[in-house]
PDB file of C-alpha atoms in Angstrom:
ATOM      1  CA  UNK V   9      62.844  71.413 -86.044  1.00 60.00           C
ATOM      2  CA  UNK V  10      66.323  72.023 -87.409  1.00 71.00           C
ATOM      3  CA  UNK V  11      66.692  72.022 -91.142  1.00 92.00           C
ATOM      4  CA  UNK V  12      69.733  70.802 -93.037  1.00 96.00           C
ATOM      5  CA  UNK V  13      72.882  72.191 -91.454  1.00 96.00           C
ATOM      6  CA  UNK V  14      76.303  72.419 -93.070  1.00 97.00           C
ATOM      7  CA  UNK V  15      79.762  73.348 -91.871  1.00 97.00           C
ATOM      8  CA  UNK V  16      81.930  75.220 -92.402  1.00 98.00           C
ATOM      9  CA  UNK V  17      80.119  78.048 -94.185  1.00 96.00           C
ATOM     10  CA  UNK V  18      83.241  79.465 -95.833  1.00 97.00           C
ATOM     11  CA  UNK V  19      86.753  78.154 -96.278  1.00 97.00           C
ATOM     12  CA  UNK V  20      89.863  78.840 -98.300  1.00 98.00           C
ATOM     13  CA  UNK V  21      92.262  76.066 -99.320  1.00 98.00           C
ATOM     14  CA  UNK V  22      95.415  75.833-101.388  1.00 98.00           C
ATOM     15  CA  UNK V  23      95.739  73.767-104.553  1.00 98.00           C
ATOM     16  CA  UNK V  24      96.681  70.182-103.760  1.00 98.00           C
ATOM     17  CA  UNK V  25      95.184  70.234-100.275  1.00 98.00           C
ATOM     18  CA  UNK V  26      92.281  68.153 -99.047  1.00 98.00           C
ATOM     19  CA  UNK V  27      88.976  69.400 -97.638  1.00 98.00           C
ATOM     20  CA  UNK V  28      86.155  67.846 -95.605  1.00 98.00           C
ATOM     21  CA  UNK V  29      82.679  69.335 -95.552  1.00 98.00           C
ATOM     22  CA  UNK V  30      79.998  68.222 -93.117  1.00 98.00           C
ATOM     23  CA  UNK V  31      76.222  67.935 -93.245  1.00 98.00           C
ATOM     24  CA  UNK V  32      73.466  67.069 -90.794  1.00 97.00           C
ATOM     25  CA  UNK V  33      70.172  66.190 -92.468  1.00 96.00           C
ATOM     26  CA  UNK V  34      66.771  67.511 -91.551  1.00 94.00           C
ATOM     27  CA  UNK V  35      65.208  65.633 -88.658  1.00 93.00           C
ATOM     28  CA  UNK V  36      63.529  62.431 -89.874  1.00 91.00           C
ATOM     29  CA  UNK V  37      65.449  62.319 -93.160  1.00 93.00           C
ATOM     30  CA  UNK V  38      67.642  59.340 -93.983  1.00 93.00           C
ATOM     31  CA  UNK V  39      69.034  60.195 -97.426  1.00 94.00           C
ATOM     32  CA  UNK V  40      71.741  62.764 -98.076  1.00 96.00           C
ATOM     33  CA  UNK V  41      72.866  64.108-101.436  1.00 96.00           C
ATOM     34  CA  UNK V  42      75.704  66.475-102.301  1.00 98.00           C
ATOM     35  CA  UNK V  43      75.753  69.033-105.101  1.00 98.00           C
ATOM     36  CA  UNK V  44      78.400  71.362-106.498  1.00 98.00           C
ATOM     37  CA  UNK V  45      77.331  74.779-107.766  1.00 97.00           C
ATOM     38  CA  UNK V  46      79.844  76.818-109.737  1.00 95.00           C
ATOM     39  CA  UNK V  47      79.291  80.543-110.051  1.00 92.00           C
ATOM     40  CA  UNK V  48      76.467  81.384-112.447  1.00 91.00           C
ATOM     41  CA  UNK V  49      75.383  77.779-112.932  1.00 94.00           C
ATOM     42  CA  UNK V  50      72.802  75.409-111.539  1.00 95.00           C
ATOM     43  CA  UNK V  51      73.791  72.802-108.949  1.00 97.00           C
ATOM     44  CA  UNK V  52      75.310  69.547-110.228  1.00 97.00           C
ATOM     45  CA  UNK V  53      74.736  66.228-108.496  1.00 96.00           C
ATOM     46  CA  UNK V  54      77.859  64.687-106.951  1.00 98.00           C
ATOM     47  CA  UNK V  55      76.526  61.639-105.084  1.00 96.00           C
ATOM     48  CA  UNK V  56      73.810  60.314-102.803  1.00 95.00           C
ATOM     49  CA  UNK V  57      74.108  58.340 -99.555  1.00 95.00           C
ATOM     50  CA  UNK V  58      71.499  56.060 -98.039  1.00 93.00           C
ATOM     51  CA  UNK V  59      72.001  53.453 -95.306  1.00 93.00           C
ATOM     52  CA  UNK V  60      75.654  54.480 -95.081  1.00 95.00           C
ATOM     53  CA  UNK V  61      76.357  53.540 -98.693  1.00 95.00           C
ATOM     54  CA  UNK V  62      76.883  55.559-101.856  1.00 95.00           C
ATOM     55  CA  UNK V  63      73.820  54.767-103.958  1.00 93.00           C
ATOM     56  CA  UNK V  64      74.180  57.046-106.951  1.00 92.00           C
ATOM     57  CA  UNK V  65      77.006  59.116-108.356  1.00 95.00           C
ATOM     58  CA  UNK V  66      77.205  61.936-110.828  1.00 95.00           C
ATOM     59  CA  UNK V  67      79.992  62.700-113.264  1.00 95.00           C
ATOM     60  CA  UNK V  68      82.682  63.574-110.735  1.00 97.00           C
ATOM     61  CA  UNK V  69      86.191  62.094-110.392  1.00 97.00           C
ATOM     62  CA  UNK V  70      87.287  59.783-107.601  1.00 97.00           C
ATOM     63  CA  UNK V  71      88.897  62.752-105.842  1.00 98.00           C
ATOM     64  CA  UNK V  72      85.380  63.367-104.564  1.00 98.00           C
ATOM     65  CA  UNK V  73      84.393  60.879-101.890  1.00 98.00           C
ATOM     66  CA  UNK V  74      81.931  60.765 -99.061  1.00 97.00           C
ATOM     67  CA  UNK V  75      80.641  59.014 -96.047  1.00 97.00           C
ATOM     68  CA  UNK V  76      77.377  58.655 -94.182  1.00 97.00           C
ATOM     69  CA  UNK V  77      77.304  57.903 -90.466  1.00 97.00           C
ATOM     70  CA  UNK V  78      74.747  55.850 -88.496  1.00 96.00           C
ATOM     71  CA  UNK V  79      73.022  59.066 -87.370  1.00 95.00           C
ATOM     72  CA  UNK V  80      72.512  59.919 -91.105  1.00 96.00           C
ATOM     73  CA  UNK V  81      74.967  62.825 -91.069  1.00 97.00           C
ATOM     74  CA  UNK V  82      77.412  62.941 -93.950  1.00 98.00           C
ATOM     75  CA  UNK V  83      80.816  64.190 -95.043  1.00 98.00           C
ATOM     76  CA  UNK V  84      82.113  65.201 -98.442  1.00 98.00           C
ATOM     77  CA  UNK V  85      85.858  64.872 -98.984  1.00 98.00           C
ATOM     78  CA  UNK V  86      87.759  66.350-101.893  1.00 98.00           C
ATOM     79  CA  UNK V  87      91.421  65.422-102.378  1.00 98.00           C
ATOM     80  CA  UNK V  88      94.115  67.100-104.462  1.00 98.00           C
ATOM     81  CA  UNK V  89      92.129  70.309-104.789  1.00 98.00           C
ATOM     82  CA  UNK V  90      92.132  72.140-108.105  1.00 98.00           C
ATOM     83  CA  UNK V  91      91.283  75.773-108.771  1.00 98.00           C
ATOM     84  CA  UNK V  92      88.173  74.519-110.609  1.00 97.00           C
ATOM     85  CA  UNK V  93      86.864  72.966-107.412  1.00 98.00           C
ATOM     86  CA  UNK V  94      86.053  76.444-106.136  1.00 98.00           C
ATOM     87  CA  UNK V  95      82.271  76.432-105.756  1.00 98.00           C
ATOM     88  CA  UNK V  96      79.323  76.374-103.410  1.00 97.00           C
ATOM     89  CA  UNK V  97      78.830  72.848-102.069  1.00 98.00           C
ATOM     90  CA  UNK V  98      75.263  72.055-101.153  1.00 97.00           C
ATOM     91  CA  UNK V  99      73.967  69.228 -99.048  1.00 97.00           C
ATOM     92  CA  UNK V 100      70.370  68.071 -99.396  1.00 95.00           C
ATOM     93  CA  UNK V 101      68.306  65.581 -97.449  1.00 94.00           C
ATOM     94  CA  UNK V 102      65.060  63.750 -98.019  1.00 91.00           C
ATOM     95  CA  UNK V 103      62.860  60.940 -96.802  1.00 87.00           C
ATOM     96  CA  UNK V 104      61.324  58.550 -99.323  1.00 78.00           C
ATOM     97  CA  UNK V 105      63.009  60.467-102.135  1.00 68.00           C
ATOM     98  CA  UNK V 106      60.576  63.119-103.247  1.00 71.00           C
ATOM     99  CA  UNK V 107      60.859  66.636-101.819  1.00 81.00           C
ATOM    100  CA  UNK V 108      64.436  67.485-100.944  1.00 88.00           C
ATOM    101  CA  UNK V 109      65.660  70.219 -98.629  1.00 92.00           C
ATOM    102  CA  UNK V 110      68.954  72.020 -99.007  1.00 94.00           C
ATOM    103  CA  UNK V 111      71.328  73.446 -96.454  1.00 95.00           C
ATOM    104  CA  UNK V 112      72.872  76.902 -96.731  1.00 93.00           C
ATOM    105  CA  UNK V 113      75.979  75.491 -98.341  1.00 96.00           C
ATOM    106  CA  UNK V 114      79.719  75.654 -97.866  1.00 97.00           C
ATOM    107  CA  UNK V 115      81.586  78.190 -99.983  1.00 97.00           C
ATOM    108  CA  UNK V 116      84.965  76.719-100.977  1.00 98.00           C
ATOM    109  CA  UNK V 117      87.678  78.874-102.527  1.00 98.00           C
ATOM    110  CA  UNK V 118      90.821  77.169-103.835  1.00 98.00           C
ATOM    111  CA  UNK V 119      93.816  79.459-104.333  1.00 98.00           C
TER     112      UNK V 119
ATOM    113  CA  UNK P  21      70.332  62.067-119.409  1.00 81.00           C
ATOM    114  CA  UNK P  22      67.526  64.538-119.095  1.00 86.00           C
ATOM    115  CA  UNK P  23      68.163  68.136-120.149  1.00 92.00           C
ATOM    116  CA  UNK P  24      66.417  71.088-118.566  1.00 95.00           C
ATOM    117  CA  UNK P  25      65.928  74.402-120.328  1.00 96.00           C
ATOM    118  CA  UNK P  26      64.712  77.466-118.435  1.00 97.00           C
ATOM    119  CA  UNK P  27      63.376  80.729-119.789  1.00 97.00           C
ATOM    120  CA  UNK P  28      63.782  83.603-119.618  1.00 98.00           C
ATOM    121  CA  UNK P  29      67.386  83.693-118.347  1.00 97.00           C
ATOM    122  CA  UNK P  30      66.874  87.159-116.834  1.00 97.00           C
ATOM    123  CA  UNK P  31      63.798  89.078-115.784  1.00 97.00           C
ATOM    124  CA  UNK P  32      63.397  92.554-114.317  1.00 97.00           C
ATOM    125  CA  UNK P  33      60.044  93.471-112.811  1.00 96.00           C
ATOM    126  CA  UNK P  34      58.527  96.446-111.096  1.00 97.00           C
ATOM    127  CA  UNK P  35      57.150  95.641-107.665  1.00 97.00           C
ATOM    128  CA  UNK P  36      53.543  94.494-107.975  1.00 97.00           C
ATOM    129  CA  UNK P  37      53.923  92.998-111.442  1.00 98.00           C
ATOM    130  CA  UNK P  38      53.193  89.372-112.341  1.00 97.00           C
ATOM    131  CA  UNK P  39      55.549  86.961-114.096  1.00 97.00           C
ATOM    132  CA  UNK P  40      55.727  83.490-115.583  1.00 98.00           C
ATOM    133  CA  UNK P  41      58.855  81.347-115.628  1.00 98.00           C
ATOM    134  CA  UNK P  42      59.077  78.262-117.818  1.00 98.00           C
ATOM    135  CA  UNK P  43      60.954  74.960-117.795  1.00 98.00           C
ATOM    136  CA  UNK P  44      61.154  72.558-120.706  1.00 97.00           C
ATOM    137  CA  UNK P  45      62.392  68.992-120.304  1.00 95.00           C
ATOM    138  CA  UNK P  46      63.944  66.697-122.876  1.00 94.00           C
ATOM    139  CA  UNK P  47      62.507  63.553-121.301  1.00 90.00           C
ATOM    140  CA  UNK P  48      59.527  62.451-119.242  1.00 89.00           C
ATOM    141  CA  UNK P  49      58.950  64.313-115.975  1.00 90.00           C
ATOM    142  CA  UNK P  50      59.294  62.311-112.773  1.00 89.00           C
ATOM    143  CA  UNK P  51      60.189  64.365-109.696  1.00 89.00           C
ATOM    144  CA  UNK P  52      59.947  67.961-110.889  1.00 93.00           C
ATOM    145  CA  UNK P  53      60.732  70.585-108.249  1.00 94.00           C
ATOM    146  CA  UNK P  54      61.011  74.384-108.247  1.00 97.00           C
ATOM    147  CA  UNK P  55      63.545  76.192-106.050  1.00 97.00           C
ATOM    148  CA  UNK P  56      64.361  79.771-105.140  1.00 97.00           C
ATOM    149  CA  UNK P  57      67.984  80.585-104.354  1.00 96.00           C
ATOM    150  CA  UNK P  58      68.424  83.636-102.162  1.00 90.00           C
ATOM    151  CA  UNK P  59      71.413  85.997-102.392  1.00 85.00           C
ATOM    152  CA  UNK P  60      73.170  84.055 -99.629  1.00 85.00           C
ATOM    153  CA  UNK P  61      73.057  80.847-101.652  1.00 88.00           C
ATOM    154  CA  UNK P  62      70.382  78.837 -99.883  1.00 88.00           C
ATOM    155  CA  UNK P  63      68.025  76.886-102.098  1.00 93.00           C
ATOM    156  CA  UNK P  64      64.454  76.918-100.852  1.00 94.00           C
ATOM    157  CA  UNK P  65      62.107  74.252-102.145  1.00 93.00           C
ATOM    158  CA  UNK P  66      58.993  75.970-103.518  1.00 96.00           C
ATOM    159  CA  UNK P  67      57.069  73.082-105.055  1.00 95.00           C
ATOM    160  CA  UNK P  68      57.299  69.358-105.644  1.00 93.00           C
ATOM    161  CA  UNK P  69      55.089  69.130-108.720  1.00 95.00           C
ATOM    162  CA  UNK P  70      55.535  66.199-111.122  1.00 93.00           C
ATOM    163  CA  UNK P  71      52.052  66.938-112.494  1.00 95.00           C
ATOM    164  CA  UNK P  72      49.056  69.199-111.997  1.00 97.00           C
ATOM    165  CA  UNK P  73      48.814  72.575-110.310  1.00 98.00           C
ATOM    166  CA  UNK P  74      49.738  73.761-106.835  1.00 98.00           C
ATOM    167  CA  UNK P  75      49.463  77.137-105.158  1.00 98.00           C
ATOM    168  CA  UNK P  76      51.239  78.610-102.172  1.00 97.00           C
ATOM    169  CA  UNK P  77      50.333  82.214-101.464  1.00 97.00           C
ATOM    170  CA  UNK P  78      51.417  84.425-104.357  1.00 98.00           C
ATOM    171  CA  UNK P  79      53.212  81.539-106.063  1.00 98.00           C
ATOM    172  CA  UNK P  80      51.687  78.792-108.118  1.00 98.00           C
ATOM    173  CA  UNK P  81      53.068  76.127-110.416  1.00 98.00           C
ATOM    174  CA  UNK P  82      51.666  73.975-113.177  1.00 98.00           C
ATOM    175  CA  UNK P  83      53.286  70.939-114.761  1.00 97.00           C
ATOM    176  CA  UNK P  84      52.024  69.426-117.997  1.00 96.00           C
ATOM    177  CA  UNK P  85      53.915  66.151-117.885  1.00 93.00           C
ATOM    178  CA  UNK P  86      52.635  64.914-121.260  1.00 93.00           C
ATOM    179  CA  UNK P  87      54.137  67.979-122.939  1.00 94.00           C
ATOM    180  CA  UNK P  88      57.264  68.028-120.738  1.00 95.00           C
ATOM    181  CA  UNK P  89      57.061  71.537-119.362  1.00 96.00           C
ATOM    182  CA  UNK P  90      56.340  73.359-116.149  1.00 98.00           C
ATOM    183  CA  UNK P  91      55.416  76.958-115.357  1.00 98.00           C
ATOM    184  CA  UNK P  92      55.988  78.978-112.207  1.00 98.00           C
ATOM    185  CA  UNK P  93      53.709  81.977-111.687  1.00 98.00           C
ATOM    186  CA  UNK P  94      54.628  84.827-109.380  1.00 98.00           C
ATOM    187  CA  UNK P  95      51.852  87.326-108.728  1.00 97.00           C
ATOM    188  CA  UNK P  96      52.127  90.783-107.138  1.00 98.00           C
ATOM    189  CA  UNK P  97      55.910  90.460-107.000  1.00 97.00           C
ATOM    190  CA  UNK P  98      57.852  91.863-104.052  1.00 97.00           C
ATOM    191  CA  UNK P  99      61.509  92.819-103.733  1.00 95.00           C
ATOM    192  CA  UNK P 100      62.015  89.773-101.531  1.00 94.00           C
ATOM    193  CA  UNK P 101      61.136  87.582-104.543  1.00 96.00           C
ATOM    194  CA  UNK P 102      64.447  88.566-106.133  1.00 96.00           C
ATOM    195  CA  UNK P 103      66.982  85.816-106.621  1.00 96.00           C
ATOM    196  CA  UNK P 104      67.484  82.860-108.905  1.00 97.00           C
ATOM    197  CA  UNK P 105      64.705  80.402-109.680  1.00 98.00           C
ATOM    198  CA  UNK P 106      65.615  76.866-110.639  1.00 98.00           C
ATOM    199  CA  UNK P 107      63.587  73.935-111.834  1.00 97.00           C
ATOM    200  CA  UNK P 108      64.963  70.423-111.582  1.00 95.00           C
ATOM    201  CA  UNK P 109      63.934  66.880-112.308  1.00 93.00           C
ATOM    202  CA  UNK P 110      65.317  63.362-112.087  1.00 87.00           C
ATOM    203  CA  UNK P 111      64.393  59.698-111.984  1.00 80.00           C
ATOM    204  CA  UNK P 112      65.132  59.871-108.291  1.00 76.00           C
ATOM    205  CA  UNK P 113      64.011  62.810-106.185  1.00 72.00           C
ATOM    206  CA  UNK P 114      67.518  63.072-104.803  1.00 80.00           C
ATOM    207  CA  UNK P 115      69.512  62.903-108.035  1.00 88.00           C
ATOM    208  CA  UNK P 116      68.182  66.032-109.701  1.00 92.00           C
ATOM    209  CA  UNK P 117      69.253  67.694-112.930  1.00 95.00           C
ATOM    210  CA  UNK P 118      68.943  71.475-112.659  1.00 96.00           C
ATOM    211  CA  UNK P 119      68.330  74.071-115.306  1.00 96.00           C
ATOM    212  CA  UNK P 120      70.588  77.118-115.636  1.00 95.00           C
ATOM    213  CA  UNK P 121      68.101  79.220-113.692  1.00 97.00           C
ATOM    214  CA  UNK P 122      66.143  82.445-114.171  1.00 98.00           C
ATOM    215  CA  UNK P 123      67.583  85.522-112.464  1.00 97.00           C
ATOM    216  CA  UNK P 124      64.714  87.651-111.190  1.00 97.00           C
ATOM    217  CA  UNK P 125      65.163  91.243-110.062  1.00 97.00           C
ATOM    218  CA  UNK P 126      62.183  93.050-108.554  1.00 97.00           C
ATOM    219  CA  UNK P 127      62.567  96.825-108.322  1.00 97.00           C
ATOM    220  CA  UNK P 128      60.734  98.965-105.803  1.00 94.00           C
TER     221      UNK P 128
END
């Protein structure tokens, strides 16, 4: 049973560029959430997708957007990258909203 | 929104020692979870424990919801227990607010 999988694992982008990160949820899970974790801090909630719609959103600007596909997989898009967007981006999935499972994350460096 | 305070921020243990990590919450506890983040960044869910006590091997956790705190106990620590321990809670089990974490180093 595959857990939550994310791609790519590492990437480097230039300021102003756009990035897309991908996530496949754990088998049987229908809800996907995205978190940003800056170095030395705890993860911060970006948004949650369920039934292909954004259901909840944290305190992140509109440059952060997402999508959920019919197979429950999800993408996180960040436009107009800033140096401060450098972080570990974590995808999590759940079913019925209690225990959540995280992927290994995508390490984004903006230069 | 809810605020989560973890203590201690850092902890160094000799292999075989026991430890207790604590989380305090500013609001009522709903979907409290404990995680271990390994050196490669992956967050492993240890416990979903909005109330009561659970045990899994050398780890156990207790949440006293009425007093808004939770404790994670690690017994007979091993070097593989090293990493960062987070607690988190939220109205929704997906939209979690995390504490700043406890960095645990177990020395052999």
